XYZ file of N, CA and C in Angstrom:
354
model
N 28.689 11.867 18.851
C 28.600 11.878 17.272
C 27.423 12.529 16.870
N 27.361 13.127 15.891
C 26.238 13.644 15.359
C 26.505 13.835 13.523
N 25.487 14.321 12.896
C 25.385 14.412 11.486
C 24.791 15.781 11.125
N 25.624 16.335 10.047
C 24.821 17.404 9.489
C 24.657 17.238 8.075
N 23.418 17.471 7.652
C 23.300 17.250 6.071
C 22.841 18.447 5.507
N 23.489 18.727 4.268
C 23.116 19.837 3.497
C 22.733 19.324 2.131
N 21.527 19.428 1.894
C 20.875 18.638 0.775
C 20.384 19.631 -0.323
N 20.654 19.246 -1.769
C 20.184 19.727 -2.840
C 20.901 21.049 -3.000
N 22.049 21.006 -3.029
C 22.893 22.390 -3.297
C 22.908 22.054 -4.980
N 22.223 23.253 -5.602
C 22.186 23.276 -7.188
C 23.087 24.147 -7.740
N 23.979 23.763 -8.622
C 24.972 24.583 -9.449
C 24.868 24.094 -10.953
N 25.378 25.167 -11.615
C 25.397 24.880 -13.061
C 26.982 24.844 -13.249
N 27.532 23.737 -13.977
C 28.971 23.666 -14.167
C 29.271 23.008 -15.448
N 30.573 22.989 -15.721
C 31.077 22.346 -17.122
C 31.853 20.986 -17.022
N 31.539 20.212 -16.215
C 32.067 18.831 -15.923
C 31.751 17.808 -17.093
N 32.614 16.987 -17.459
C 32.195 15.835 -18.479
C 33.246 15.847 -19.308
N 33.210 14.713 -20.096
C 34.158 14.306 -21.203
C 33.851 14.802 -22.541
N 32.541 15.073 -22.770
C 32.040 15.374 -23.909
C 32.221 16.990 -24.054
N 32.611 17.314 -25.636
C 33.007 18.627 -25.868
C 31.678 19.618 -25.294
N 30.460 19.115 -25.807
C 29.230 19.920 -25.383
C 29.105 20.220 -23.952
N 29.702 19.222 -23.153
C 29.320 19.486 -21.597
C 30.394 20.479 -21.228
N 31.660 20.490 -21.812
C 32.742 21.592 -21.595
C 32.209 22.816 -21.888
N 31.683 22.887 -23.137
C 31.379 24.330 -23.595
C 30.028 24.812 -22.882
N 28.896 24.011 -23.019
C 27.495 24.416 -22.460
C 27.410 24.280 -20.981
N 27.893 23.095 -20.537
C 27.687 22.921 -19.067
C 26.372 22.104 -18.851
N 26.276 21.834 -17.514
C 24.957 21.060 -17.259
C 24.662 21.484 -15.765
N 23.506 21.121 -15.410
C 23.002 21.345 -13.954
C 23.391 20.343 -13.214
N 23.633 20.467 -11.806
C 24.107 19.327 -11.014
C 23.484 19.729 -9.510
N 23.204 18.794 -8.753
C 22.874 18.620 -7.638
C 24.092 17.903 -6.641
N 24.371 18.509 -5.554
C 25.190 17.996 -4.620
C 24.517 17.657 -3.226
N 24.654 16.545 -2.698
C 24.274 16.399 -1.293
C 25.392 15.886 -0.399
N 25.365 16.622 0.975
C 26.317 16.299 1.691
C 25.959 15.793 3.116
N 26.759 14.774 3.702
C 26.280 14.470 5.062
C 27.690 14.408 5.730
N 27.902 15.016 6.649
C 29.288 14.871 7.668
C 28.952 14.397 8.944
N 29.960 13.921 9.657
C 29.764 13.326 10.966
C 30.945 14.110 11.741
N 30.453 14.499 12.919
C 31.407 15.247 13.654
C 30.739 15.028 15.067
N 31.550 15.367 16.335
C 30.965 15.684 17.596
C 30.489 16.784 17.657
N 29.025 16.681 18.003
C 28.333 17.821 18.194
C 27.888 17.967 19.537
N 28.414 17.505 20.486
C 27.953 17.418 21.932
C 28.237 18.833 22.341
N 29.494 19.472 22.273
C 29.866 20.676 22.686
C 28.912 21.922 22.173
N 28.957 22.050 20.689
C 27.950 23.045 20.362
C 26.434 22.881 20.739
N 25.961 21.627 21.118
C 24.624 21.322 21.579
C 24.515 21.915 22.801
N 25.469 22.048 23.709
C 25.288 22.695 25.065
C 25.598 24.352 25.002
N 26.597 24.590 24.190
C 27.100 26.084 24.198
C 26.244 26.919 23.391
N 25.646 26.420 22.170
C 24.893 27.109 21.174
C 25.728 28.107 20.565
N 26.910 27.771 20.265
C 28.072 28.704 19.615
C 28.365 28.226 18.275
N 28.073 28.946 17.239
C 28.577 28.765 15.876
C 29.943 28.155 15.600
N 30.842 28.844 16.369
C 32.501 28.679 16.432
C 32.785 27.349 16.915
N 31.643 26.588 17.522
C 32.116 25.163 18.135
C 31.385 24.258 17.321
N 30.936 24.599 16.050
C 30.168 23.345 15.173
C 30.792 23.538 13.798
N 30.340 22.610 12.980
C 30.516 22.690 11.470
C 29.526 23.674 10.828
N 29.974 24.666 10.263
C 29.055 25.690 9.658
C 28.660 25.211 8.221
N 27.384 25.081 8.245
C 26.978 24.521 6.801
C 27.090 25.544 5.785
N 27.232 27.050 6.082
C 27.511 27.880 5.218
C 28.666 27.589 4.544
N 29.730 27.340 5.552
C 31.192 27.007 4.927
C 31.113 25.635 4.072
N 30.361 24.810 4.435
C 30.319 23.545 3.406
C 29.634 23.887 2.183
N 28.714 24.599 2.148
C 28.019 25.093 1.120
C 28.983 25.936 -0.026
N 29.736 26.721 0.556
C 30.829 27.431 0.068
C 31.933 26.530 -0.642
N 32.235 25.603 0.007
C 33.295 24.398 -0.430
C 32.621 23.781 -1.796
N 31.416 23.456 -1.539
C 30.875 22.766 -2.617
C 30.814 23.655 -3.930
N 30.255 24.852 -3.809
C 30.182 25.734 -4.859
C 31.639 26.177 -5.479
N 32.805 26.278 -4.797
C 33.884 26.454 -5.171
C 34.596 25.416 -6.032
N 34.364 24.153 -5.581
C 34.844 22.932 -6.021
C 34.003 22.553 -7.309
N 32.849 22.865 -7.398
C 31.978 22.500 -8.526
C 32.341 23.400 -9.691
N 32.924 24.781 -9.392
C 33.099 25.726 -10.225
C 34.497 25.291 -11.197
N 35.376 24.388 -10.644
C 36.555 23.920 -11.140
C 36.112 22.704 -12.234
N 36.470 22.844 -13.503
C 36.057 21.733 -14.366
C 36.730 20.394 -14.198
N 35.992 19.499 -14.291
C 36.620 18.040 -14.198
C 36.031 17.051 -15.243
N 36.790 16.156 -15.723
C 36.029 15.012 -16.608
C 35.062 14.359 -15.668
N 35.345 13.891 -14.522
C 34.555 12.794 -13.952
C 34.026 13.507 -12.586
N 32.834 12.993 -12.282
C 32.087 13.413 -11.038
C 32.860 12.844 -10.008
N 33.358 11.781 -10.043
C 34.134 10.993 -8.939
C 35.266 12.040 -8.471
N 36.049 12.625 -9.395
C 37.175 13.651 -9.103
C 36.388 14.613 -8.357
N 35.571 15.456 -8.817
C 34.842 16.517 -8.218
C 34.463 16.151 -6.592
N 33.769 15.119 -6.589
C 33.262 14.668 -5.172
C 34.595 14.401 -4.283
N 35.634 13.724 -4.793
C 36.894 13.552 -3.859
C 37.552 14.989 -3.451
N 37.388 15.968 -4.365
C 37.838 17.210 -4.165
C 37.171 17.907 -3.018
N 35.928 17.793 -3.079
C 35.036 18.331 -2.011
C 35.192 17.697 -0.778
N 35.358 16.426 -0.538
C 35.827 15.773 0.507
C 37.152 16.393 1.080
N 38.048 16.305 0.122
C 39.526 16.850 0.673
C 39.504 18.211 1.275
N 38.619 19.094 0.632
C 38.520 20.421 1.017
C 37.893 20.469 2.569
N 36.732 19.596 2.652
C 36.154 19.531 3.923
C 36.959 19.081 5.081
N 37.803 18.228 4.900
C 38.698 17.755 5.675
C 40.131 18.575 6.219
N 40.203 19.292 5.122
C 41.427 20.406 5.140
C 40.919 21.503 5.990
N 39.706 22.006 5.627
C 39.404 23.232 6.412
C 38.389 23.061 7.684
N 37.804 21.963 7.767
C 37.016 21.742 8.964
C 37.510 20.554 9.831
N 38.290 20.991 10.686
C 39.012 19.754 11.551
C 38.065 18.991 12.446
N 36.887 19.468 12.630
C 35.959 18.851 13.336
C 35.326 17.682 12.702
N 35.275 17.706 11.436
C 34.488 16.472 10.691
C 35.609 15.283 10.831
N 34.948 14.256 11.079
C 35.478 12.800 11.042
C 35.080 11.930 10.011
N 33.973 12.041 9.236
C 33.667 11.442 8.206
C 32.777 12.294 7.223
N 32.997 12.029 6.036
C 32.010 12.823 5.008
C 31.641 12.141 3.806
N 30.336 12.275 3.455
C 29.757 11.464 2.336
C 29.267 12.633 1.390
N 29.663 12.508 0.102
C 29.254 13.512 -0.845
C 28.692 12.758 -2.032
N 27.508 13.206 -2.428
C 26.903 12.764 -3.525
C 26.695 13.892 -4.712
N 27.304 13.579 -6.089
C 27.273 14.675 -6.840
C 26.359 13.987 -8.061
N 25.382 14.721 -8.578
C 24.469 14.329 -9.521
C 24.411 15.257 -10.651
N 24.622 14.533 -11.782
C 24.440 15.478 -13.014
C 22.799 15.340 -13.395
N 22.220 16.414 -13.475
C 20.831 16.450 -14.119
C 20.622 16.347 -15.615
N 19.812 15.612 -16.067
C 19.458 15.223 -17.520
C 20.826 15.272 -18.352
N 21.637 14.110 -17.950
C 22.884 13.974 -18.622
C 22.664 13.487 -19.992
N 23.681 14.096 -20.808
C 23.415 13.758 -22.409
C 23.886 12.360 -22.632
N 23.009 11.379 -22.597
C 23.417 9.935 -22.803
C 22.491 9.515 -23.786
N 21.624 10.102 -24.710
C 20.924 9.563 -25.691
C 19.593 8.973 -25.139
N 19.156 9.287 -24.039
C 18.096 8.602 -23.477
C 17.216 9.393 -22.452
N 16.284 9.049 -21.999
C 15.506 9.883 -20.905
C 15.835 9.437 -19.581
N 16.858 10.125 -19.009
C 17.604 9.865 -17.890
C 17.443 10.937 -16.899
N 17.051 10.868 -15.857
C 16.630 12.154 -14.788
C 17.898 12.636 -14.384
N 18.905 11.625 -14.049
C 20.188 12.065 -13.421
C 21.053 10.890 -13.318
N 22.557 11.256 -13.087
C 23.137 10.215 -12.946
C 24.190 10.609 -11.753
N 24.524 9.817 -10.738
C 25.129 10.112 -9.413
C 26.323 9.500 -9.214
N 27.413 10.046 -8.458
C 28.344 9.340 -7.978
C 28.413 9.736 -6.508
N 28.505 8.750 -5.587
C 28.516 9.075 -4.106
C 29.988 8.453 -3.728
N 30.466 9.288 -2.785
C 31.956 8.742 -2.218
C 31.581 8.977 -0.667
N 32.398 8.097 0.156
C 32.500 8.319 1.522
C 33.877 7.944 1.949
N 34.246 8.916 2.785
C 35.718 8.959 3.360
C 35.623 9.289 4.885
N 36.627 8.555 5.620
C 36.580 8.947 7.042
C 38.114 9.379 7.303
N 38.561 10.190 8.246
C 39.656 10.524 8.619
C 40.519 9.473 9.202
């Protein structure tokens, strides 16, 4: 078993329940950690035998481009796509953070983290 992390994927999107968030959008950060058996690619040195982190990054960018009210919903969609497209992945943890959320206070970010296993 092994882990692959893709940290601090930065995107701009229009998630949220407030009208301003839907129109103007906000900046987001996404962090991924996936678990898979990495013993074969560690021996073979073949990209085709591992989880391609470029593919992971593309899944995140594509799912973040689809507007949702809740970060929980976006995070679950990302996990669902990972499990659908990357059969090697046994477990996925996704954290979606809204940077500088419109909360009427000085808040750096709010985050939702989900973890699912096959």
